mmCIF file of C-alpha atoms and ligand atoms in Angstrom:
data_model
loop_
_atom_site.group_PDB
_atom_site.id
_atom_site.type_symbol
_atom_site.label_atom_id
_atom_site.label_comp_id
_atom_site.label_asym_id
_atom_site.label_seq_id
_atom_site.Cartn_x
_atom_site.Cartn_y
_atom_site.Cartn_z
ATOM 1 C CA MET A 1 3.984 -15.106 -34.278
ATOM 2 C CA THR A 2 3.410 -12.355 -31.779
ATOM 3 C CA ILE A 3 6.012 -12.246 -28.899
ATOM 4 C CA LEU A 4 4.551 -10.837 -25.576
ATOM 5 C CA SER A 5 7.449 -8.920 -24.024
ATOM 6 C CA ALA A 6 5.705 -7.970 -20.804
ATOM 7 C CA PRO A 7 4.914 -10.763 -18.226
ATOM 8 C CA HIS A 8 1.781 -9.152 -17.065
ATOM 9 C CA LEU A 9 0.433 -9.736 -20.556
ATOM 10 C CA TRP A 10 0.575 -13.462 -19.882
ATOM 11 C CA PRO A 11 -3.077 -14.628 -20.649
ATOM 12 C CA ALA A 12 -4.843 -16.284 -17.805
ATOM 13 C CA SER A 13 -4.554 -19.700 -19.471
ATOM 14 C CA ARG A 14 -0.862 -19.641 -19.090
ATOM 15 C CA ALA A 15 -0.093 -17.637 -15.881
ATOM 16 C CA GLY A 16 0.504 -19.457 -12.539
ATOM 17 C CA ALA A 17 -2.174 -17.476 -10.812
ATOM 18 C CA THR A 18 -4.925 -14.863 -11.339
ATOM 19 C CA LEU A 19 -4.897 -11.676 -9.284
ATOM 20 C CA THR A 20 -8.157 -10.065 -9.075
ATOM 21 C CA VAL A 21 -8.367 -6.418 -7.981
ATOM 22 C CA ASP A 22 -11.859 -5.457 -7.053
ATOM 23 C CA LEU A 23 -12.103 -1.749 -8.066
ATOM 24 C CA LYS A 24 -15.659 -1.562 -6.879
ATOM 25 C CA ALA A 25 -14.308 -2.448 -3.332
ATOM 26 C CA ILE A 26 -11.748 0.192 -3.626
ATOM 27 C CA ALA A 27 -14.364 2.917 -4.562
ATOM 28 C CA LYS A 28 -16.542 1.567 -1.679
ATOM 29 C CA ASN A 29 -13.606 1.961 0.829
ATOM 30 C CA TYR A 30 -12.948 5.397 -0.314
ATOM 31 C CA ARG A 31 -16.533 6.357 0.177
ATOM 32 C CA PHE A 32 -16.444 4.706 3.658
ATOM 33 C CA LEU A 33 -13.372 6.618 4.714
ATOM 34 C CA ARG A 34 -14.600 9.871 3.231
ATOM 35 C CA ASP A 35 -17.827 9.598 5.097
ATOM 36 C CA ARG A 36 -16.017 8.747 8.278
ATOM 37 C CA VAL A 37 -13.949 11.895 8.149
ATOM 38 C CA GLY A 38 -16.843 14.214 7.500
ATOM 39 C CA THR A 39 -15.656 17.660 6.491
ATOM 40 C CA ALA A 40 -12.040 16.736 6.312
ATOM 41 C CA VAL A 41 -10.414 16.361 2.729
ATOM 42 C CA CYS A 42 -10.043 12.642 2.051
ATOM 43 C CA ALA A 43 -6.928 12.373 -0.177
ATOM 44 C CA ALA A 44 -5.671 9.078 -1.615
ATOM 45 C CA VAL A 45 -2.262 7.627 -1.296
ATOM 46 C CA VAL A 46 -1.195 5.737 -4.452
ATOM 47 C CA LYS A 47 2.542 5.575 -4.018
ATOM 48 C CA ALA A 48 4.181 2.176 -5.016
ATOM 49 C CA ASP A 49 1.869 1.909 -7.880
ATOM 50 C CA ALA A 50 -1.147 2.018 -5.594
ATOM 51 C CA TYR A 51 0.390 -0.511 -3.183
ATOM 52 C CA GLY A 52 1.085 -2.932 -5.993
ATOM 53 C CA LEU A 53 -2.475 -2.950 -7.404
ATOM 54 C CA GLY A 54 -1.736 -0.686 -10.502
ATOM 55 C CA ALA A 55 -2.162 3.240 -10.179
ATOM 56 C CA GLU A 56 -3.216 3.337 -13.800
ATOM 57 C CA GLN A 57 -6.410 1.311 -12.967
ATOM 58 C CA VAL A 58 -6.764 2.437 -9.406
ATOM 59 C CA ALA A 59 -6.422 6.307 -9.602
ATOM 60 C CA PRO A 60 -9.234 6.806 -12.098
ATOM 61 C CA ILE A 61 -11.728 4.966 -9.918
ATOM 62 C CA LEU A 62 -10.807 7.191 -7.012
ATOM 63 C CA GLU A 63 -11.279 10.148 -9.176
ATOM 64 C CA ARG A 64 -14.639 8.987 -10.141
ATOM 65 C CA GLU A 65 -15.437 8.687 -6.465
ATOM 66 C CA GLY A 66 -14.568 12.447 -6.101
ATOM 67 C CA ALA A 67 -11.040 12.193 -4.849
ATOM 68 C CA LYS A 68 -9.044 15.331 -5.842
ATOM 69 C CA GLU A 69 -5.796 14.885 -4.029
ATOM 70 C CA PHE A 70 -3.353 12.227 -4.385
ATOM 71 C CA PHE A 71 -0.079 11.479 -2.697
ATOM 72 C CA VAL A 72 2.932 9.551 -4.038
ATOM 73 C CA ALA A 73 6.480 9.011 -2.717
ATOM 74 C CA HIS A 74 8.680 9.863 -5.718
ATOM 75 C CA VAL A 75 8.777 12.499 -8.251
ATOM 76 C CA ASP A 76 8.780 9.992 -10.957
ATOM 77 C CA GLU A 77 5.675 8.361 -9.562
ATOM 78 C CA GLY A 78 4.031 11.786 -9.693
ATOM 79 C CA ILE A 79 5.066 12.228 -13.329
ATOM 80 C CA ALA A 80 3.659 8.899 -14.127
ATOM 81 C CA LEU A 81 0.449 9.736 -12.233
ATOM 82 C CA ARG A 82 0.077 13.022 -13.996
ATOM 83 C CA GLN A 83 -0.428 11.172 -17.203
ATOM 84 C CA ILE A 84 -3.390 9.221 -15.557
ATOM 85 C CA VAL A 85 -5.486 11.804 -13.627
ATOM 86 C CA SER A 86 -7.095 14.816 -14.664
ATOM 87 C CA PRO A 87 -4.974 18.239 -14.782
ATOM 88 C CA GLU A 88 -7.021 19.706 -12.020
ATOM 89 C CA THR A 89 -6.222 16.838 -9.596
ATOM 90 C CA ARG A 90 -3.588 17.570 -7.136
ATOM 91 C CA ILE A 91 -0.570 15.392 -6.724
ATOM 92 C CA THR A 92 1.721 15.683 -3.689
ATOM 93 C CA VAL A 93 5.052 14.206 -3.646
ATOM 94 C CA LEU A 94 6.010 12.884 -0.245
ATOM 95 C CA HIS A 95 9.756 12.818 -0.454
ATOM 96 C CA GLY A 96 9.795 16.288 -2.150
ATOM 97 C CA PRO A 97 12.332 17.281 -4.649
ATOM 98 C CA ARG A 98 15.973 16.227 -4.876
ATOM 99 C CA PRO A 99 18.422 18.884 -6.041
ATOM 100 C CA GLY A 100 17.911 19.138 -9.788
ATOM 101 C CA ALA A 101 14.187 17.871 -9.690
ATOM 102 C CA ALA A 102 12.580 21.022 -8.614
ATOM 103 C CA ALA A 103 11.909 22.132 -12.057
ATOM 104 C CA GLU A 104 10.328 18.888 -12.943
ATOM 105 C CA CYS A 105 7.873 19.196 -10.044
ATOM 106 C CA VAL A 106 6.880 22.670 -11.529
ATOM 107 C CA TYR A 107 6.641 21.444 -15.008
ATOM 108 C CA PHE A 108 4.490 18.368 -14.252
ATOM 109 C CA GLY A 109 2.311 20.324 -11.577
ATOM 110 C CA LEU A 110 3.459 18.287 -8.693
ATOM 111 C CA ARG A 111 3.315 19.749 -5.169
ATOM 112 C CA PRO A 112 6.301 18.722 -3.167
ATOM 113 C CA VAL A 113 6.433 18.029 0.573
ATOM 114 C CA LEU A 114 9.447 19.736 1.937
ATOM 115 C CA ASN A 115 10.936 17.667 4.627
ATOM 116 C CA SER A 116 14.161 19.826 5.616
ATOM 117 C CA LEU A 117 15.478 23.419 5.565
ATOM 118 C CA GLU A 118 17.547 22.301 2.586
ATOM 119 C CA GLN A 119 14.375 21.205 0.569
ATOM 120 C CA ILE A 120 12.676 24.542 1.541
ATOM 121 C CA ASP A 121 15.499 26.397 0.169
ATOM 122 C CA LEU A 122 15.506 24.466 -2.952
ATOM 123 C CA TRP A 123 11.851 25.219 -3.538
ATOM 124 C CA LYS A 124 12.373 28.860 -2.620
ATOM 125 C CA ARG A 125 15.157 29.160 -5.222
ATOM 126 C CA GLU A 126 12.909 27.411 -7.774
ATOM 127 C CA ALA A 127 10.120 29.867 -7.118
ATOM 128 C CA ALA A 128 12.469 32.786 -7.620
ATOM 129 C CA ARG A 129 13.731 31.142 -10.770
ATOM 130 C CA GLU A 130 10.195 30.666 -12.092
ATOM 131 C CA GLY A 131 9.273 34.235 -10.905
ATOM 132 C CA ALA A 132 6.161 33.132 -9.400
ATOM 133 C CA VAL A 133 4.981 31.828 -5.925
ATOM 134 C CA GLN A 134 5.008 28.025 -5.713
ATOM 135 C CA GLU A 135 2.815 25.898 -3.512
ATOM 136 C CA ALA A 136 4.269 23.239 -1.021
ATOM 137 C CA VAL A 137 3.468 21.106 1.833
ATOM 138 C CA ILE A 138 5.883 21.259 4.852
ATOM 139 C CA GLN A 139 6.206 18.176 6.981
ATOM 140 C CA LEU A 140 7.105 18.261 10.817
ATOM 141 C CA ASP A 141 8.636 15.508 12.724
ATOM 142 C CA SER A 142 6.412 15.113 15.581
ATOM 143 C CA GLY A 143 8.141 12.096 16.925
ATOM 144 C CA MET A 144 8.820 9.502 14.483
ATOM 145 C CA SER A 145 12.242 10.694 13.509
ATOM 146 C CA ARG A 146 11.824 9.861 9.966
ATOM 147 C CA PHE A 147 10.868 12.831 7.946
ATOM 148 C CA GLY A 148 10.367 16.444 8.346
ATOM 149 C CA LEU A 149 11.502 19.437 10.237
ATOM 150 C CA SER A 150 12.688 19.155 13.747
ATOM 151 C CA TRP A 151 11.886 21.641 16.523
ATOM 152 C CA ALA A 152 14.976 23.673 15.852
ATOM 153 C CA ASP A 153 14.139 23.805 12.292
ATOM 154 C CA VAL A 154 10.627 25.017 13.059
ATOM 155 C CA ARG A 155 12.083 27.777 15.365
ATOM 156 C CA LYS A 156 14.505 28.976 12.640
ATOM 157 C CA LEU A 157 11.594 29.318 10.313
ATOM 158 C CA SER A 158 9.517 31.191 12.865
ATOM 159 C CA ASP A 159 12.386 33.431 13.643
ATOM 160 C CA ASP A 160 13.015 34.209 9.927
ATOM 161 C CA GLN A 161 9.847 34.172 7.778
ATOM 162 C CA THR A 162 11.902 35.356 4.590
ATOM 163 C CA LEU A 163 12.985 31.612 4.529
ATOM 164 C CA LEU A 164 9.577 30.881 3.114
ATOM 165 C CA ASP A 165 9.647 33.742 0.521
ATOM 166 C CA GLY A 166 7.957 32.581 -2.676
ATOM 167 C CA ILE A 167 6.467 29.544 -0.996
ATOM 168 C CA SER A 168 2.689 29.357 -0.418
ATOM 169 C CA LEU A 169 2.096 26.827 2.332
ATOM 170 C CA GLY A 170 -0.875 24.549 1.143
ATOM 171 C CA LEU A 171 -0.657 22.116 3.975
ATOM 172 C CA VAL A 172 1.391 21.260 7.211
ATOM 173 C CA MET A 173 1.587 17.540 7.961
ATOM 174 C CA SER A 174 3.165 15.026 10.123
ATOM 175 C CA HIS A 175 2.933 11.164 10.418
ATOM 176 C CA LEU A 176 2.034 8.797 13.328
ATOM 177 C CA ALA A 177 4.346 6.009 14.171
ATOM 178 C CA CYS A 178 1.781 3.987 16.354
ATOM 179 C CA ALA A 179 -1.526 4.668 14.894
ATOM 180 C CA ASP A 180 -2.242 0.953 14.480
ATOM 181 C CA VAL A 181 -2.134 0.704 18.260
ATOM 182 C CA PRO A 182 -4.942 2.862 19.368
ATOM 183 C CA ALA A 183 -3.996 2.535 23.047
ATOM 184 C CA SER A 184 -0.405 3.713 22.513
ATOM 185 C CA GLU A 185 0.226 6.954 24.278
ATOM 186 C CA ALA A 186 2.591 7.859 21.431
ATOM 187 C CA ASN A 187 -0.641 8.958 19.526
ATOM 188 C CA GLN A 188 -1.529 11.704 21.904
ATOM 189 C CA ILE A 189 2.071 12.810 22.387
ATOM 190 C CA GLN A 190 2.534 13.105 18.539
ATOM 191 C CA HIS A 191 -0.765 14.839 18.244
ATOM 192 C CA GLN A 192 0.038 17.334 20.989
ATOM 193 C CA ARG A 193 3.611 17.949 19.500
ATOM 194 C CA PHE A 194 2.212 18.366 16.086
ATOM 195 C CA ARG A 195 -0.213 20.927 17.333
ATOM 196 C CA ASP A 196 2.529 22.856 19.149
ATOM 197 C CA MET A 197 4.973 22.787 16.214
ATOM 198 C CA ALA A 198 2.212 23.939 13.712
ATOM 199 C CA ALA A 199 1.355 26.787 15.936
ATOM 200 C CA LEU A 200 4.757 28.386 15.163
ATOM 201 C CA MET A 201 4.171 27.895 11.313
ATOM 202 C CA PRO A 202 2.256 30.320 8.981
ATOM 203 C CA ALA A 203 -1.354 29.343 9.203
ATOM 204 C CA ALA A 204 -2.264 26.359 6.794
ATOM 205 C CA PRO A 205 -4.477 23.370 6.767
ATOM 206 C CA LEU A 206 -3.240 20.499 8.987
ATOM 207 C CA SER A 207 -3.063 16.797 8.184
ATOM 208 C CA LEU A 208 -1.756 14.125 10.757
ATOM 209 C CA SER A 209 -3.539 10.784 9.887
ATOM 210 C CA ALA A 210 -3.016 8.000 7.395
ATOM 211 C CA SER A 211 -5.414 5.041 7.400
ATOM 212 C CA SER A 212 -5.125 3.928 10.931
ATOM 213 C CA GLY A 213 -5.200 7.444 12.341
ATOM 214 C CA ILE A 214 -8.733 7.909 10.918
ATOM 215 C CA PHE A 215 -9.838 5.396 13.642
ATOM 216 C CA LEU A 216 -8.370 7.177 16.496
ATOM 217 C CA GLY A 217 -11.225 9.636 16.651
ATOM 218 C CA THR A 218 -12.172 12.912 15.044
ATOM 219 C CA ASP A 219 -9.338 14.759 16.767
ATOM 220 C CA TYR A 220 -7.034 13.021 14.399
ATOM 221 C CA HIS A 221 -8.845 13.989 11.156
ATOM 222 C CA MET A 222 -7.988 17.618 11.112
ATOM 223 C CA ASP A 223 -8.300 19.200 7.711
ATOM 224 C CA LEU A 224 -6.951 16.387 5.439
ATOM 225 C CA VAL A 225 -6.440 12.479 5.835
ATOM 226 C CA ARG A 226 -3.949 10.483 3.705
ATOM 227 C CA PRO A 227 -5.243 6.973 3.588
ATOM 228 C CA GLY A 228 -3.467 4.227 1.465
ATOM 229 C CA ALA A 229 -3.694 0.837 2.815
ATOM 230 C CA ALA A 230 -7.350 1.177 4.068
ATOM 231 C CA LEU A 231 -8.339 1.975 0.445
ATOM 232 C CA TYR A 232 -6.918 -1.556 -0.530
ATOM 233 C CA GLY A 233 -8.685 -3.356 2.251
ATOM 234 C CA ILE A 234 -5.961 -3.608 4.925
ATOM 235 C CA ALA A 235 -7.334 -3.501 8.478
ATOM 236 C CA PRO A 236 -6.686 -0.212 10.336
ATOM 237 C CA ASN A 237 -5.727 -1.959 13.599
ATOM 238 C CA ALA A 238 -6.056 -5.500 15.064
ATOM 239 C CA GLU A 239 -8.716 -4.467 17.496
ATOM 240 C CA LEU A 240 -11.699 -3.774 15.325
ATOM 241 C CA PRO A 241 -13.259 -6.160 13.087
ATOM 242 C CA ASN A 242 -12.019 -4.848 9.672
ATOM 243 C CA PRO A 243 -14.578 -2.417 8.470
ATOM 244 C CA LEU A 244 -13.119 -2.413 4.952
ATOM 245 C CA GLN A 245 -13.993 -4.351 1.974
ATOM 246 C CA GLN A 246 -11.447 -6.932 0.794
ATOM 247 C CA VAL A 247 -10.008 -5.793 -2.538
ATOM 248 C CA VAL A 248 -7.564 -8.563 -3.479
ATOM 249 C CA SER A 249 -7.873 -12.160 -4.346
ATOM 250 C CA LEU A 250 -5.283 -14.627 -5.608
ATOM 251 C CA HIS A 251 -6.287 -17.796 -7.410
ATOM 252 C CA ALA A 252 -3.367 -20.171 -7.862
ATOM 253 C CA ARG A 253 -2.994 -23.018 -10.363
ATOM 254 C CA VAL A 254 -2.343 -26.530 -9.330
ATOM 255 C CA LEU A 255 0.484 -27.997 -11.519
ATOM 256 C CA GLN A 256 0.727 -31.406 -10.123
ATOM 257 C CA LEU A 257 -0.788 -33.906 -7.667
ATOM 258 C CA ARG A 258 1.115 -36.602 -5.864
ATOM 259 C CA ASP A 259 0.799 -38.948 -3.025
ATOM 260 C CA VAL A 260 3.393 -39.054 -0.372
ATOM 261 C CA GLU A 261 3.937 -41.856 2.068
ATOM 262 C CA VAL A 262 5.217 -42.124 5.502
ATOM 263 C CA GLY A 263 9.028 -41.654 5.126
ATOM 264 C CA ASP A 264 8.660 -39.392 2.122
ATOM 265 C CA ALA A 265 9.445 -35.621 2.478
ATOM 266 C CA VAL A 266 8.436 -32.609 0.755
ATOM 267 C CA GLY A 267 10.384 -29.529 -0.728
ATOM 268 C CA TYR A 268 13.747 -28.072 -0.258
ATOM 269 C CA GLY A 269 15.511 -29.157 3.015
ATOM 270 C CA LEU A 270 13.004 -32.063 3.250
ATOM 271 C CA THR A 271 11.467 -30.256 6.051
ATOM 272 C CA TYR A 272 7.996 -31.680 5.913
ATOM 273 C CA ARG A 273 7.740 -35.380 6.693
ATOM 274 C CA PRO A 274 4.081 -36.576 7.045
ATOM 275 C CA GLU A 275 3.171 -38.871 9.820
ATOM 276 C CA LYS A 276 0.528 -40.484 7.639
ATOM 277 C CA PRO A 277 -0.109 -40.770 3.873
ATOM 278 C CA ARG A 278 -0.994 -37.363 2.431
ATOM 279 C CA ARG A 279 -2.156 -36.028 -0.944
ATOM 280 C CA ILE A 280 0.035 -33.202 -2.032
ATOM 281 C CA ALA A 281 -0.717 -30.338 -4.607
ATOM 282 C CA THR A 282 2.148 -28.384 -6.097
ATOM 283 C CA VAL A 283 0.947 -24.926 -6.931
ATOM 284 C CA ALA A 284 2.426 -22.471 -9.423
ATOM 285 C CA VAL A 285 2.973 -19.587 -7.066
ATOM 286 C CA GLY A 286 6.431 -19.078 -5.217
ATOM 287 C CA TYR A 287 8.491 -16.435 -3.544
ATOM 288 C CA ALA A 288 9.457 -14.921 -6.966
ATOM 289 C CA ASP A 289 5.886 -13.948 -7.172
ATOM 290 C CA GLY A 290 5.974 -12.105 -3.838
ATOM 291 C CA PHE A 291 4.558 -15.049 -2.062
ATOM 292 C CA SER A 292 7.250 -14.902 0.607
ATOM 293 C CA ARG A 293 9.389 -17.812 1.733
ATOM 294 C CA HIS A 294 8.238 -16.934 5.163
ATOM 295 C CA ASN A 295 5.002 -18.627 4.399
ATOM 296 C CA SER A 296 6.906 -22.035 4.434
ATOM 297 C CA GLY A 297 5.054 -24.532 6.631
ATOM 298 C CA THR A 298 2.608 -21.892 7.791
ATOM 299 C CA GLY A 299 -0.804 -20.683 6.833
ATOM 300 C CA CYS A 300 -3.080 -22.189 4.089
ATOM 301 C CA ALA A 301 -4.932 -22.052 0.914
ATOM 302 C CA TRP A 302 -8.522 -22.700 0.578
ATOM 303 C CA LEU A 303 -10.779 -24.677 -1.786
ATOM 304 C CA GLY A 304 -14.177 -23.446 -0.862
ATOM 305 C CA ASP A 305 -14.692 -24.251 2.796
ATOM 306 C CA ILE A 306 -11.656 -26.613 2.855
ATOM 307 C CA ALA A 307 -8.325 -25.444 4.466
ATOM 308 C CA LEU A 308 -5.339 -26.573 2.590
ATOM 309 C CA PRO A 309 -2.127 -26.282 4.714
ATOM 310 C CA ILE A 310 1.127 -25.080 3.211
ATOM 311 C CA VAL A 311 3.575 -27.740 3.711
ATOM 312 C CA GLY A 312 7.415 -27.575 3.331
ATOM 313 C CA ARG A 313 9.322 -24.825 2.063
ATOM 314 C CA VAL A 314 8.146 -22.132 -0.447
ATOM 315 C CA SER A 315 10.132 -22.425 -3.652
ATOM 316 C CA MET A 316 10.841 -19.637 -6.220
ATOM 317 C CA ASP A 317 8.015 -20.824 -8.553
ATOM 318 C CA SER A 318 5.833 -23.146 -6.431
ATOM 319 C CA LEU A 319 4.558 -24.199 -3.161
ATOM 320 C CA ALA A 320 3.123 -27.337 -1.789
ATOM 321 C CA LEU A 321 -0.383 -27.751 -0.200
ATOM 322 C CA ASP A 322 -1.935 -30.728 1.737
ATOM 323 C CA VAL A 323 -4.928 -31.279 -0.136
ATOM 324 C CA SER A 324 -5.721 -34.625 1.578
ATOM 325 C CA ALA A 325 -9.106 -33.272 2.926
ATOM 326 C CA VAL A 326 -10.431 -32.579 -0.669
ATOM 327 C CA PRO A 327 -12.585 -35.384 -2.064
ATOM 328 C CA GLU A 328 -10.702 -37.155 -4.825
ATOM 329 C CA SER A 329 -13.394 -36.363 -7.356
ATOM 330 C CA GLN A 330 -12.638 -32.603 -6.786
ATOM 331 C CA LEU A 331 -8.984 -32.955 -7.475
ATOM 332 C CA HIS A 332 -7.338 -32.548 -10.739
ATOM 333 C CA ALA A 333 -4.160 -30.708 -12.195
ATOM 334 C CA ASP A 334 -5.064 -27.214 -13.581
ATOM 335 C CA MET A 335 -7.677 -26.682 -10.681
ATOM 336 C CA TYR A 336 -7.312 -23.455 -8.835
ATOM 337 C CA VAL A 337 -7.074 -22.773 -5.172
ATOM 338 C CA ASP A 338 -7.458 -19.276 -3.109
ATOM 339 C CA LEU A 339 -4.101 -18.141 -1.690
ATOM 340 C CA ILE A 340 -6.037 -14.851 -1.075
ATOM 341 C CA GLY A 341 -9.796 -15.100 -1.159
ATOM 342 C CA PRO A 342 -12.973 -14.975 0.971
ATOM 343 C CA ARG A 343 -11.537 -17.326 3.658
ATOM 344 C CA ARG A 344 -8.050 -15.768 3.779
ATOM 345 C CA SER A 345 -7.395 -11.921 3.660
ATOM 346 C CA VAL A 346 -4.096 -10.050 2.782
ATOM 347 C CA ASP A 347 -3.863 -9.565 6.580
ATOM 348 C CA ASP A 348 -4.073 -13.217 7.308
ATOM 349 C CA VAL A 349 -1.200 -14.067 4.922
ATOM 350 C CA ALA A 350 0.784 -11.238 6.363
ATOM 351 C CA THR A 351 0.314 -12.609 10.062
ATOM 352 C CA SER A 352 1.242 -16.051 9.108
ATOM 353 C CA ALA A 353 4.394 -14.860 7.154
ATOM 354 C CA GLY A 354 5.318 -12.486 10.190
ATOM 355 C CA THR A 355 4.742 -9.284 8.332
ATOM 356 C CA ILE A 356 2.084 -6.720 7.361
ATOM 357 C CA GLY A 357 -0.498 -6.575 4.779
ATOM 358 C CA TYR A 358 1.420 -3.602 3.228
ATOM 359 C CA GLU A 359 4.377 -5.724 2.436
ATOM 360 C CA ILE A 360 2.166 -8.477 0.980
ATOM 361 C CA LEU A 361 0.498 -6.195 -1.423
ATOM 362 C CA THR A 362 3.551 -4.241 -2.588
ATOM 363 C CA SER A 363 5.366 -7.449 -3.169
ATOM 364 C CA LEU A 364 2.767 -8.968 -5.496
ATOM 365 C CA GLY A 365 4.608 -10.290 -8.519
ATOM 366 C CA GLY A 366 4.600 -9.472 -12.119
ATOM 367 C CA ARG A 367 3.770 -13.000 -13.409
ATOM 368 C CA TYR A 368 0.255 -13.106 -12.264
ATOM 369 C CA TYR A 369 -2.659 -12.693 -14.862
ATOM 370 C CA ARG A 370 -4.221 -9.352 -13.552
ATOM 371 C CA GLU A 371 -8.031 -9.011 -13.624
ATOM 372 C CA TYR A 372 -9.742 -5.753 -12.669
ATOM 373 C CA VAL A 373 -13.392 -5.970 -11.611
ATOM 374 C CA GLU A 374 -15.494 -2.911 -12.203
HETATM 375 C C1 PLP B 401 2.405 5.868 3.123
HETATM 376 C C2 PLP B 401 1.958 7.035 3.631
HETATM 377 C C3 PLP B 401 0.552 7.225 4.014
HETATM 378 C C4 PLP B 401 -0.400 6.282 3.721
HETATM 379 O O1 PLP B 401 -0.382 5.398 4.838
HETATM 380 P P1 PLP B 401 -1.274 4.102 5.092
HETATM 381 O O2 PLP B 401 -0.995 3.666 6.364
HETATM 382 O O3 PLP B 401 -1.089 3.209 4.004
HETATM 383 O O4 PLP B 401 -2.781 4.780 5.001
HETATM 384 C C5 PLP B 401 0.106 8.565 4.424
HETATM 385 N N1 PLP B 401 1.191 9.422 4.814
HETATM 386 C C6 PLP B 401 2.525 9.145 4.634
HETATM 387 C C7 PLP B 401 3.512 10.323 5.098
HETATM 388 C C8 PLP B 401 2.884 8.011 4.246
HETATM 389 O O5 PLP B 401 4.267 7.777 3.939
#
């Protein structure tokens, strides 16, 4: 007997749901974004295992579309990605090196983002140790107070250029806090501050925008854009119809059907008490699969064109749907419903759970059967 040790190897026939990742849609989204930014370089952000979709499957598709620059958050993500992409493909590590990890960056050909004077010094010393100039990206804090050099740091660098000895500056970048709200004045303020700060740095290509920033206008494209979410089908902002292709669908298995009468209640806490008799389906997806408990009593699944409201609390391994609207002839245990599908996007699930599509994607669980469509 063969023992399957990795849950993702569960066959479709035994898994509680099938997660389908449409790699063609990712390719299309990349082409759309690249065409939109014209001459700017369109990099691809594949941190957090390509937002939960699988960097091993996603990165080669993006390379095939011509992506030559990838961004990850951690050095270890970079090391893993290095085994997947071609040696010429550039990998940039957003968090930069921790003390002790600079040599790994050099060894694995990872370009760090330097977010502080300490990281700049670390990289400078690594370059000296290697006896060769090392490329890096420097991030400036244009207003988000998260990563990057402050105004005071930038002044120190411009007063003393030897601080950058041994470092070749491949890119100067910053990140927008409110790019998903096109009308926010914070966007223009950050744009201006980034330009002002970058003017004090040695000349280098500039990058300010991730997915949402691409839709703020050509001023925001600069020399390189860093989309992640948009590649995976998440809407850049709530004002436009989403111009991107949906990438993910989630077909969940019905485990059991039951009738509940007036006076009965459904799920933990007995929070759902129907006012008329209902047909309830118990489905094999729960919060341990990343389908958050915040979906309790809100949102729906779909069977074709029929909406199936989520009722009661989401359990660890299951949730309940009101399937009363489905003709009896179409109902049976082992049938599948769409928790994410043509009628319900990742963004829709996020909205009803009070979060953002990013969190839905990066929480997708390890118990699904995963299917990649090419
Ligand atoms: C995650 C991240 C991105 C990608 O952001 P999306 O909104 O997913 O496009 C780009 N730049 C930085 C610095 C990031 O942290």
